[in-house]
Short mmCIF file of C-alpha atoms and ligand atoms in Angstrom, two decimals:
data_model
loop_
_atom_site.label_atom_id
_atom_site.label_comp_id
_atom_site.label_asym_id
_atom_site.label_seq_id
_atom_site.Cartn_x
_atom_site.Cartn_y
_atom_site.Cartn_z
CA MET A 1 -13.24 20.97 -22.79
CA GLU A 2 -13.97 18.77 -19.90
CA ILE A 3 -10.87 18.21 -17.91
CA LYS A 4 -10.51 14.85 -16.31
CA SER A 5 -7.74 13.26 -14.26
CA VAL A 6 -4.80 11.14 -15.99
CA ARG A 7 -6.10 7.71 -16.92
CA GLY A 8 -5.10 5.21 -14.38
CA MET A 9 -4.48 7.88 -11.69
CA ASN A 10 -7.21 8.34 -9.08
CA ASP A 11 -8.81 10.79 -6.88
CA LEU A 12 -9.56 9.71 -3.39
CA PHE A 13 -11.90 11.28 -1.11
CA GLY A 14 -14.90 10.50 1.30
CA VAL A 15 -15.87 7.17 2.65
CA GLU A 16 -13.26 5.33 0.30
CA LEU A 17 -10.56 7.49 1.80
CA GLU A 18 -11.78 6.92 5.27
CA HIS A 19 -11.33 3.41 4.39
CA TRP A 20 -7.75 3.92 3.29
CA HIS A 21 -6.95 5.88 6.55
CA TYR A 22 -8.27 2.88 8.63
CA VAL A 23 -6.16 0.38 6.66
CA GLU A 24 -2.95 2.59 6.58
CA SER A 25 -3.22 3.18 10.37
CA LYS A 26 -3.51 -0.69 10.96
CA ILE A 27 -0.76 -1.46 8.57
CA LYS A 28 1.59 1.15 10.49
CA LYS A 29 0.87 -0.59 13.65
CA VAL A 30 2.18 -3.85 12.37
CA PHE A 31 5.26 -2.32 11.22
CA HIS A 32 5.55 -0.40 14.77
CA SER A 33 5.35 -3.50 16.40
CA PHE A 34 8.19 -5.08 14.13
CA GLY A 35 10.35 -2.43 14.77
CA TYR A 36 10.28 -0.65 11.35
CA SER A 37 10.76 3.19 11.11
CA GLU A 38 9.28 5.12 8.39
CA ILE A 39 11.48 6.66 5.31
CA ARG A 40 10.21 9.08 2.83
CA THR A 41 12.14 9.65 -0.41
CA PRO A 42 11.02 12.24 -3.19
CA ALA A 43 8.69 11.27 -6.01
CA LEU A 44 11.12 12.38 -8.64
CA GLU A 45 14.46 10.56 -8.63
CA LYS A 46 17.41 10.84 -11.31
CA ILE A 47 16.98 8.14 -14.22
CA GLU A 48 20.25 6.54 -12.90
CA VAL A 49 18.67 5.51 -9.77
CA PHE A 50 16.50 2.91 -11.64
CA SER A 51 18.09 2.25 -14.90
CA GLY A 52 21.15 0.08 -14.48
CA THR A 53 19.94 -1.13 -11.25
CA VAL A 54 16.46 -2.37 -11.25
CA GLY A 55 17.52 -4.09 -14.55
CA ASP A 56 17.34 -2.61 -18.01
CA GLU A 57 15.33 -5.57 -19.51
CA THR A 58 12.66 -5.34 -16.97
CA ASP A 59 9.28 -4.04 -18.03
CA ILE A 60 9.66 -1.14 -15.42
CA VAL A 61 12.67 0.15 -16.87
CA GLU A 62 12.10 -0.85 -20.52
CA LYS A 63 8.61 0.94 -20.94
CA GLN A 64 6.86 1.98 -17.53
CA MET A 65 8.93 4.84 -16.55
CA TYR A 66 7.70 8.54 -16.67
CA GLN A 67 10.33 10.74 -17.66
CA ILE A 68 10.90 14.43 -17.26
CA ILE A 69 13.70 15.68 -19.60
CA THR A 70 15.38 18.84 -18.80
CA ASP A 71 18.27 20.61 -20.58
CA SER A 72 20.97 18.78 -18.16
CA GLU A 73 18.99 15.73 -16.60
CA THR A 74 16.52 13.31 -17.01
CA TYR A 75 14.37 12.50 -14.08
CA VAL A 76 11.68 9.94 -13.46
CA LEU A 77 8.72 9.59 -11.51
CA ARG A 78 9.59 6.61 -8.79
CA PRO A 79 8.25 3.37 -10.30
CA GLU A 80 9.24 1.40 -7.47
CA GLY A 81 10.51 1.86 -4.10
CA THR A 82 13.67 -0.32 -3.63
CA ALA A 83 15.84 1.46 -5.87
CA SER A 84 15.13 4.91 -4.43
CA PHE A 85 15.34 3.58 -0.71
CA MET A 86 18.77 2.20 -1.78
CA ARG A 87 19.92 5.65 -3.11
CA ALA A 88 19.04 7.06 0.14
CA VAL A 89 20.72 4.60 2.29
CA LEU A 90 23.79 5.24 0.52
CA GLU A 91 23.43 9.01 0.26
CA HIS A 92 22.87 9.10 4.12
CA ASN A 93 25.20 6.18 5.03
CA LEU A 94 22.31 4.30 6.76
CA HIS A 95 24.09 1.19 6.15
CA GLY A 96 27.32 2.50 7.78
CA THR A 97 26.98 1.10 11.13
CA GLY A 98 26.76 -2.34 9.94
CA GLN A 99 23.89 -2.90 12.20
CA PRO A 100 20.72 -4.32 11.04
CA GLY A 101 18.00 -1.36 10.09
CA ARG A 102 14.53 -1.69 9.44
CA TYR A 103 12.53 0.94 7.40
CA PHE A 104 9.17 0.91 5.74
CA TYR A 105 7.85 3.33 3.28
CA TYR A 106 4.25 4.38 2.24
CA LEU A 107 4.40 6.27 -1.21
CA PRO A 108 2.83 6.73 -4.58
CA MET A 109 4.61 4.64 -7.32
CA PHE A 110 3.98 5.64 -11.21
CA ARG A 111 4.22 3.19 -14.01
CA HIS A 112 2.95 3.76 -17.64
CA GLU A 113 1.12 0.25 -17.59
CA ARG A 114 -2.00 -0.52 -19.47
CA PRO A 115 -4.72 0.28 -16.55
CA GLN A 116 -7.10 -2.55 -15.70
CA LYS A 117 -8.67 -3.72 -12.29
CA GLY A 118 -5.80 -3.66 -9.77
CA ARG A 119 -3.72 -2.00 -12.21
CA LEU A 120 -3.08 1.83 -11.99
CA ARG A 121 -0.38 4.24 -13.60
CA GLN A 122 -0.20 5.92 -9.84
CA PHE A 123 -0.47 3.29 -7.25
CA HIS A 124 0.28 3.22 -3.72
CA GLN A 125 2.70 0.86 -1.98
CA PHE A 126 3.53 0.16 1.49
CA GLY A 127 7.19 -1.29 1.33
CA ALA A 128 9.52 -2.63 4.08
CA GLU A 129 13.31 -3.07 3.88
CA LEU A 130 15.69 -4.59 6.33
CA ILE A 131 19.43 -3.86 5.74
CA ASN A 132 22.60 -5.39 7.05
CA ASP A 133 21.34 -8.76 7.82
CA ALA A 134 22.23 -11.70 5.65
CA SER A 135 20.50 -14.30 7.49
CA PRO A 136 17.60 -16.38 6.32
CA GLU A 137 15.66 -15.30 9.68
CA ALA A 138 15.63 -12.10 8.38
CA ASP A 139 13.96 -13.44 4.91
CA ALA A 140 11.37 -15.13 7.14
CA GLU A 141 10.71 -11.97 9.12
CA LEU A 142 10.03 -9.86 6.33
CA ILE A 143 7.60 -12.75 4.76
CA THR A 144 6.05 -12.88 8.39
CA VAL A 145 5.31 -9.07 8.48
CA LEU A 146 3.69 -9.20 5.16
CA ASP A 147 1.83 -12.04 6.22
CA GLN A 148 0.72 -10.45 9.57
CA ILE A 149 -0.46 -7.21 7.57
CA TYR A 150 -3.03 -9.15 5.78
CA LYS A 151 -3.72 -11.36 8.99
CA SER A 152 -4.39 -8.32 10.96
CA PHE A 153 -7.36 -7.69 8.79
CA GLU A 154 -8.54 -11.21 8.93
CA VAL A 155 -7.71 -11.79 5.14
CA THR A 156 -7.24 -15.42 4.67
CA GLU A 157 -7.66 -15.90 0.87
CA TYR A 158 -4.38 -15.74 -0.36
CA ARG A 159 -1.31 -17.78 -0.95
CA VAL A 160 2.47 -17.18 0.03
CA ARG A 161 4.65 -18.59 -2.69
CA ILE A 162 8.39 -18.75 -1.96
CA ASN A 163 11.21 -19.44 -4.39
CA SER A 164 14.99 -18.91 -4.46
CA VAL A 165 16.52 -17.40 -7.56
CA GLY A 166 20.06 -18.35 -6.53
CA CYS A 167 22.85 -16.11 -6.48
CA ILE A 168 25.86 -14.39 -8.65
CA GLU A 169 27.43 -17.93 -8.82
CA CYS A 170 24.64 -20.37 -9.49
CA ARG A 171 22.31 -18.27 -11.13
CA PRO A 172 24.54 -17.85 -14.52
CA PRO A 173 25.00 -21.54 -15.06
CA TYR A 174 21.44 -21.93 -14.50
CA LYS A 175 20.14 -19.52 -17.06
CA ASP A 176 22.67 -21.06 -19.55
CA LYS A 177 20.61 -24.34 -18.72
CA LEU A 178 17.33 -22.50 -19.24
CA LYS A 179 18.70 -21.23 -22.59
CA ASP A 180 19.68 -24.52 -23.97
CA PHE A 181 16.22 -25.82 -22.95
CA PHE A 182 14.16 -22.92 -24.67
CA GLN A 183 16.53 -22.52 -27.72
CA PRO A 184 14.85 -25.48 -29.82
CA LYS A 185 11.35 -24.06 -28.66
CA LEU A 186 12.07 -20.37 -29.50
CA ASN A 187 9.85 -20.23 -32.40
CA GLU A 188 6.65 -21.50 -30.17
CA LEU A 189 7.17 -18.55 -27.43
CA CYS A 190 5.33 -15.32 -27.44
CA GLU A 191 7.13 -12.34 -28.74
CA GLN A 192 7.81 -10.89 -25.37
CA CYS A 193 9.60 -14.43 -24.50
CA GLN A 194 11.46 -14.36 -27.53
CA LYS A 195 12.99 -11.23 -26.49
CA ARG A 196 13.44 -12.30 -23.07
CA PHE A 197 15.43 -15.25 -24.29
CA GLU A 198 18.81 -13.67 -24.65
CA ARG A 199 19.24 -11.50 -21.42
CA SER A 200 16.31 -12.75 -19.07
CA PRO A 201 15.31 -16.39 -19.74
CA MET A 202 13.90 -16.70 -16.47
CA ARG A 203 11.24 -14.21 -16.98
CA ILE A 204 9.97 -16.75 -19.56
CA LEU A 205 9.02 -18.82 -16.46
CA ASP A 206 6.52 -16.65 -15.25
CA CYS A 207 4.89 -15.49 -18.66
CA LYS A 208 1.08 -15.56 -18.25
CA ARG A 209 0.50 -16.92 -21.62
CA GLU A 210 -0.70 -20.37 -21.87
CA SER A 211 1.36 -21.49 -24.78
CA CYS A 212 4.43 -20.51 -23.09
CA ARG A 213 3.36 -21.90 -19.58
CA ALA A 214 2.78 -25.09 -21.13
CA ILE A 215 6.51 -25.13 -22.51
CA ALA A 216 7.97 -23.87 -19.30
CA LYS A 217 6.19 -26.99 -17.31
CA THR A 218 9.05 -28.76 -18.55
CA ALA A 219 11.98 -26.57 -18.30
CA PRO A 220 14.97 -27.23 -15.39
CA LEU A 221 13.82 -25.70 -12.31
CA ILE A 222 15.99 -23.56 -10.26
CA LEU A 223 15.70 -25.15 -7.03
CA SER A 224 17.47 -28.33 -8.37
CA CYS A 225 20.25 -26.12 -9.65
CA ILE A 226 21.20 -23.51 -6.69
CA CYS A 227 24.62 -23.96 -5.03
CA SER A 228 24.62 -25.27 -1.68
CA SER A 229 24.86 -22.17 0.25
CA CYS A 230 21.82 -21.11 -1.52
CA LYS A 231 20.06 -24.45 -0.45
CA THR A 232 20.81 -24.20 2.85
CA HIS A 233 19.75 -20.58 3.06
CA HIS A 234 16.24 -21.48 1.53
CA GLU A 235 15.62 -24.41 3.54
CA ARG A 236 16.30 -22.20 6.91
CA VAL A 237 13.95 -19.67 5.47
CA LYS A 238 10.91 -22.58 5.16
CA THR A 239 12.02 -23.73 8.60
CA CYS A 240 11.60 -20.13 9.86
CA LEU A 241 8.27 -19.83 8.45
CA THR A 242 7.24 -23.08 9.83
CA MET A 243 8.20 -21.59 13.28
CA ALA A 244 6.32 -18.52 12.51
CA GLN A 245 3.36 -20.30 11.55
CA VAL A 246 3.15 -18.88 8.10
CA LYS A 247 1.61 -21.16 5.61
CA PHE A 248 3.72 -21.10 2.28
CA GLU A 249 4.22 -23.20 -0.85
CA GLU A 250 7.42 -23.70 -2.73
CA ASP A 251 6.94 -22.17 -6.06
CA PRO A 252 9.89 -22.43 -8.86
CA TYR A 253 8.20 -20.21 -11.06
CA ILE A 254 8.45 -17.15 -8.79
CA VAL A 255 11.31 -14.95 -10.61
CA ARG A 256 9.78 -11.52 -9.91
CA GLY A 257 9.78 -8.78 -12.58
CA LEU A 258 12.82 -6.87 -11.00
CA ASP A 259 16.40 -7.91 -11.68
CA TYR A 260 18.15 -7.20 -8.39
CA TYR A 261 17.15 -10.31 -6.38
CA THR A 262 19.09 -12.89 -4.95
CA ARG A 263 18.36 -16.15 -3.13
CA THR A 264 14.87 -15.41 -1.59
CA ALA A 265 12.10 -14.49 -3.83
CA PHE A 266 8.34 -14.43 -2.86
CA GLU A 267 5.02 -13.54 -3.81
CA PHE A 268 1.64 -13.15 -2.13
CA THR A 269 -1.16 -13.93 -4.65
CA SER A 270 -4.95 -13.87 -3.97
CA GLU A 271 -7.73 -14.83 -6.55
CA LEU A 272 -9.91 -12.18 -4.92
CA LEU A 273 -8.16 -9.80 -7.42
CA GLY A 274 -8.50 -11.46 -10.76
CA ALA A 275 -5.84 -11.21 -13.44
CA GLN A 276 -3.58 -8.91 -11.36
CA ASP A 277 -3.31 -11.22 -8.50
CA ALA A 278 -0.23 -10.17 -6.81
CA LEU A 279 -1.30 -8.89 -3.39
CA GLY A 280 2.56 -8.34 -2.53
CA GLY A 281 5.86 -9.50 -3.19
CA GLY A 282 9.54 -9.11 -2.44
CA GLY A 283 12.90 -10.81 -1.93
CA ARG A 284 16.39 -10.50 -1.02
CA TYR A 285 18.55 -8.05 -3.00
CA ASP A 286 22.27 -8.17 -1.71
CA GLY A 287 23.88 -6.93 -4.66
CA LEU A 288 21.72 -4.06 -5.53
CA SER A 289 24.25 -1.36 -3.36
CA SER A 290 27.17 -2.68 -6.19
CA ARG A 291 24.74 -1.68 -8.97
CA PHE A 292 25.31 1.83 -7.54
CA GLY A 293 28.89 1.15 -7.66
CA LYS A 294 29.34 0.75 -4.02
CA ALA A 295 30.14 -2.06 -1.86
CA PRO A 296 27.56 -4.75 -1.41
CA PHE A 297 25.78 -5.36 1.76
CA PRO A 298 22.56 -7.30 2.28
CA ALA A 299 19.12 -6.23 2.20
CA VAL A 300 15.63 -7.82 1.90
CA GLY A 301 12.32 -6.33 1.51
CA PHE A 302 9.07 -6.30 0.04
CA GLY A 303 6.17 -3.98 -1.48
CA LEU A 304 2.39 -4.17 -1.08
CA GLY A 305 -0.06 -2.75 -3.14
CA MET A 306 -2.68 -0.61 -1.43
CA GLU A 307 -5.04 -0.38 -4.11
CA ARG A 308 -5.25 -4.25 -4.46
CA LEU A 309 -5.51 -4.64 -0.62
CA MET A 310 -8.46 -2.47 -0.73
CA ILE A 311 -10.00 -4.68 -3.32
CA ALA A 312 -9.49 -7.73 -1.40
CA LEU A 313 -11.00 -6.09 1.72
CA GLN A 314 -13.94 -4.73 -0.11
CA GLU A 315 -14.64 -8.17 -2.05
CA THR A 316 -14.63 -10.03 1.56
CA LYS A 317 -16.44 -7.16 3.28
CA ARG A 318 -13.78 -6.62 5.59
CA LEU A 319 -13.95 -2.71 5.65
CA PRO A 320 -15.62 -1.25 8.91
CA GLN A 321 -19.28 0.16 7.93
CA THR A 322 -18.97 2.98 10.06
CA ILE A 323 -17.00 6.14 9.43
CA GLN A 324 -16.60 8.98 11.89
CA THR A 325 -19.66 11.21 11.99
CA PRO A 326 -20.09 14.60 13.75
CA SER A 327 -21.09 14.40 17.51
CA PHE A 328 -23.21 17.43 17.18
CA PHE A 329 -25.06 19.47 14.74
CA PHE A 330 -25.95 22.84 15.99
CA SER A 331 -29.00 24.63 14.76
CA PRO A 332 -29.15 28.23 15.67
CA LEU A 333 -32.60 30.04 14.66
CA GLY A 334 -31.95 33.53 14.53
CA ASP A 335 -28.86 36.10 15.38
CA LYS A 336 -29.00 35.84 19.09
CA ALA A 337 -28.86 32.02 18.92
CA PHE A 338 -25.92 32.02 16.53
CA GLU A 339 -23.91 34.22 18.69
CA LEU A 340 -24.39 31.79 21.41
CA LEU A 341 -23.60 28.53 19.50
CA PHE A 342 -21.00 29.54 17.03
CA PRO A 343 -18.40 30.42 19.94
CA LEU A 344 -19.35 27.07 21.63
CA SER A 345 -18.98 25.01 18.53
CA LEU A 346 -15.62 26.33 18.17
CA LYS A 347 -14.80 25.51 22.00
CA LEU A 348 -15.80 21.84 21.35
CA LYS A 349 -13.89 21.66 18.18
CA ARG A 350 -10.75 23.10 20.00
CA GLN A 351 -11.27 20.07 22.46
CA GLY A 352 -11.47 17.78 19.93
CA VAL A 353 -14.93 17.08 19.72
CA TRP A 354 -16.58 17.46 15.92
CA CYS A 355 -19.41 19.75 15.95
CA GLU A 356 -21.04 21.00 12.90
CA ILE A 357 -23.13 24.30 13.16
CA SER A 358 -25.30 25.63 10.29
CA TYR A 359 -24.38 29.26 8.78
CA GLU A 360 -27.51 29.30 7.04
CA LYS A 361 -29.78 32.30 8.28
CA THR A 362 -32.99 31.76 6.39
CA LYS A 363 -33.76 28.09 6.57
CA GLY A 364 -36.33 26.57 9.13
CA LEU A 365 -35.81 23.75 11.78
CA LYS A 366 -37.22 21.01 9.43
CA TRP A 367 -34.38 21.83 6.62
CA LEU A 368 -31.50 22.02 9.48
CA LEU A 369 -32.75 18.60 10.68
CA LYS A 370 -32.18 17.40 7.59
CA GLN A 371 -28.78 18.37 7.31
CA ALA A 372 -28.14 16.90 10.91
CA ASN A 373 -29.54 13.81 9.33
CA ARG A 374 -27.37 13.88 6.02
CA LEU A 375 -24.43 14.17 8.12
CA ASN A 376 -25.27 11.60 10.39
CA ALA A 377 -24.67 13.52 13.47
CA ASP A 378 -25.20 11.65 16.84
CA PHE A 379 -26.94 14.84 18.29
CA SER A 380 -28.90 18.02 16.85
CA LEU A 381 -28.89 20.95 19.16
CA MET A 382 -31.47 23.76 18.68
CA ILE A 383 -32.05 26.97 20.42
CA GLY A 384 -34.60 29.41 19.02
CA ASP A 385 -36.26 32.52 20.50
CA GLU A 386 -38.37 30.31 23.02
CA GLU A 387 -35.36 28.46 24.26
CA LEU A 388 -33.48 31.63 24.66
CA LYS A 389 -36.06 33.12 26.76
CA ASN A 390 -36.09 30.20 28.86
CA GLY A 391 -32.07 29.99 29.04
CA SER A 392 -32.51 26.36 27.57
CA ALA A 393 -31.86 24.23 24.63
CA LEU A 394 -33.08 21.24 22.89
CA LEU A 395 -31.32 18.30 22.04
CA LYS A 396 -32.25 15.56 19.89
CA ASN A 397 -30.46 12.25 19.84
CA MET A 398 -30.43 11.63 16.23
CA LYS A 399 -30.52 7.71 16.50
CA SER A 400 -33.26 7.24 18.92
CA GLY A 401 -35.28 10.31 18.24
CA THR A 402 -35.53 11.12 21.85
CA GLN A 403 -35.49 14.82 22.96
CA GLU A 404 -34.31 16.75 26.19
CA THR A 405 -34.18 20.10 27.38
CA LEU A 406 -30.71 21.34 28.57
CA SER A 407 -29.89 24.70 30.48
CA ILE A 408 -27.70 26.96 28.52
CA THR A 409 -25.63 27.58 31.42
CA SER A 410 -24.18 24.06 31.63
CA LEU A 411 -24.41 23.35 27.93
CA GLU A 412 -20.68 22.86 27.06
CA SER A 413 -20.06 20.40 29.96
CA GLU A 414 -23.51 18.37 28.98
CA LEU A 415 -22.19 18.33 25.47
CA LEU A 416 -18.90 16.98 26.42
CA ARG A 417 -20.45 14.39 28.44
CA ARG A 418 -22.36 13.14 25.76
CA ALA A 419 -19.63 13.29 22.88
CA THR A 420 -18.79 10.16 21.36
CA HIS A 421 -15.19 11.17 20.57
CA ALA A 422 -14.61 13.09 23.58
CA PRO A 423 -11.18 14.18 24.49
P1 HAM B 1 6.53 -5.39 -7.27
O1 HAM B 1 6.17 -6.80 -7.49
O2 HAM B 1 6.77 -4.46 -8.47
O3 HAM B 1 7.75 -5.12 -6.23
O4 HAM B 1 5.20 -4.48 -6.67
C1 HAM B 1 4.87 -4.81 -5.08
C2 HAM B 1 3.51 -4.75 -5.37
O5 HAM B 1 2.99 -3.38 -5.67
C3 HAM B 1 2.48 -5.78 -6.34
O6 HAM B 1 2.60 -7.00 -5.70
C4 HAM B 1 1.51 -5.33 -6.55
O7 HAM B 1 0.57 -5.43 -5.10
C5 HAM B 1 1.52 -3.80 -6.23
N1 HAM B 1 1.67 -3.16 -7.76
C6 HAM B 1 2.68 -3.16 -8.70
N2 HAM B 1 2.21 -2.74 -9.88
C7 HAM B 1 0.95 -2.20 -9.59
C8 HAM B 1 0.04 -1.27 -10.36
N3 HAM B 1 0.53 -0.96 -11.62
N4 HAM B 1 -1.08 -0.98 -9.81
C9 HAM B 1 -1.32 -1.18 -8.53
N5 HAM B 1 -0.43 -2.19 -7.74
C10 HAM B 1 0.78 -2.24 -8.25
C11 HAM B 1 8.48 -4.00 -6.23
O8 HAM B 1 8.04 -2.85 -6.30
C12 HAM B 1 9.55 -4.10 -5.16
N6 HAM B 1 10.18 -2.72 -4.90
C13 HAM B 1 9.13 -4.80 -3.80
C14 HAM B 1 10.46 -4.92 -3.04
C15 HAM B 1 10.81 -4.09 -1.81
N7 HAM B 1 11.42 -5.88 -3.17
C16 HAM B 1 12.35 -5.69 -2.35
N8 HAM B 1 12.02 -4.72 -1.50
#
């Protein structure tokens, strides 16, 4: 029997993983310059972290969580980062100072979804969370950070959509209004939306089905129903985004698939992605700590899907063509030459220079040069009996094809001088 990886969970290696490293380090630089420090939480959490907090009617909690059931506990593989983050904040009293705290994470998430392009069962998210700041400026900052991440790759093919989903004061009357609107049309809605009608009528607004969208088009919109303080907050977010030179559009149909949002909700979408067009998204979640039975404090954040960003970068050819390759490939022809080159190769490696050496004893020079080519080494260094006799080594520049003879006595310093990634 052939054993394969779990569907929707990928192996990463080679050039693809090099590209991931490139992208990860650029994103971390953006977080660094905006003052966000990293937090890592375990992959496994008690089920209570998500059920009752993210929203029991959300797709994530209702049907997408991988569960591990033991005698005494039910654990789940983290389907999203915000509830885990909140659990950690409360556990370590990170909000206790009352001062704004900026955190980011880069973690695998697990959702039992039907895999398709850009939708995996194990995917990777960069997330950012800013706690203890209720200001609209904080919301604008988060949107700006996400925007800056895409800008840092020169990606322009995306849209920033923002909305306000109101607060605990103004959302319930809006939901009632929506229900009044959808009630007479209930039979025309898809099965999923009929289920949503009772507890999450707002989710009907972001149903992807054409028939539901057509009905939702004339539904009352939240922006005309939010209270005056939510309205003021929303207007200020927009003003700050304009100041930050972030191009955005208001989209009253952004409701997000998670229940904990209040006021600002946003999504970055891109046509480069196909059906799963959300590059990233987030919003404010001031009430989430109360869902953990604790006093509320303000928070806002976003999550960015790495796999989707990688698709966008691939489609637009914005991934670097060059990946790191060895500076040197050593070809010792014979035991004596090996005794000289093996310790030298280690010396260079210990100084941070990537240097390959062949352990093959029986192959000739032609084969060794092929290996140097295969690995894309900058230089190939060859020592055979003839060279040993003369106290010399033959260095070939694999890119230009030129050769030069170096003295064995000054080999280390000569190689260090030529190394591309010299220490
Ligand atoms: P989310 O919208 O569920 O939000 O996920 C954020 C991003 O993760 C999506 O925009 C998408 O790029 C990516 N994503 C989601 N599901 C998948 C999947 N199955 N395969 C590949 N990529 C996926 C959250 O998770 C919130 N915790 C974000 C947040 C942070 N809100 C406040 N703070």
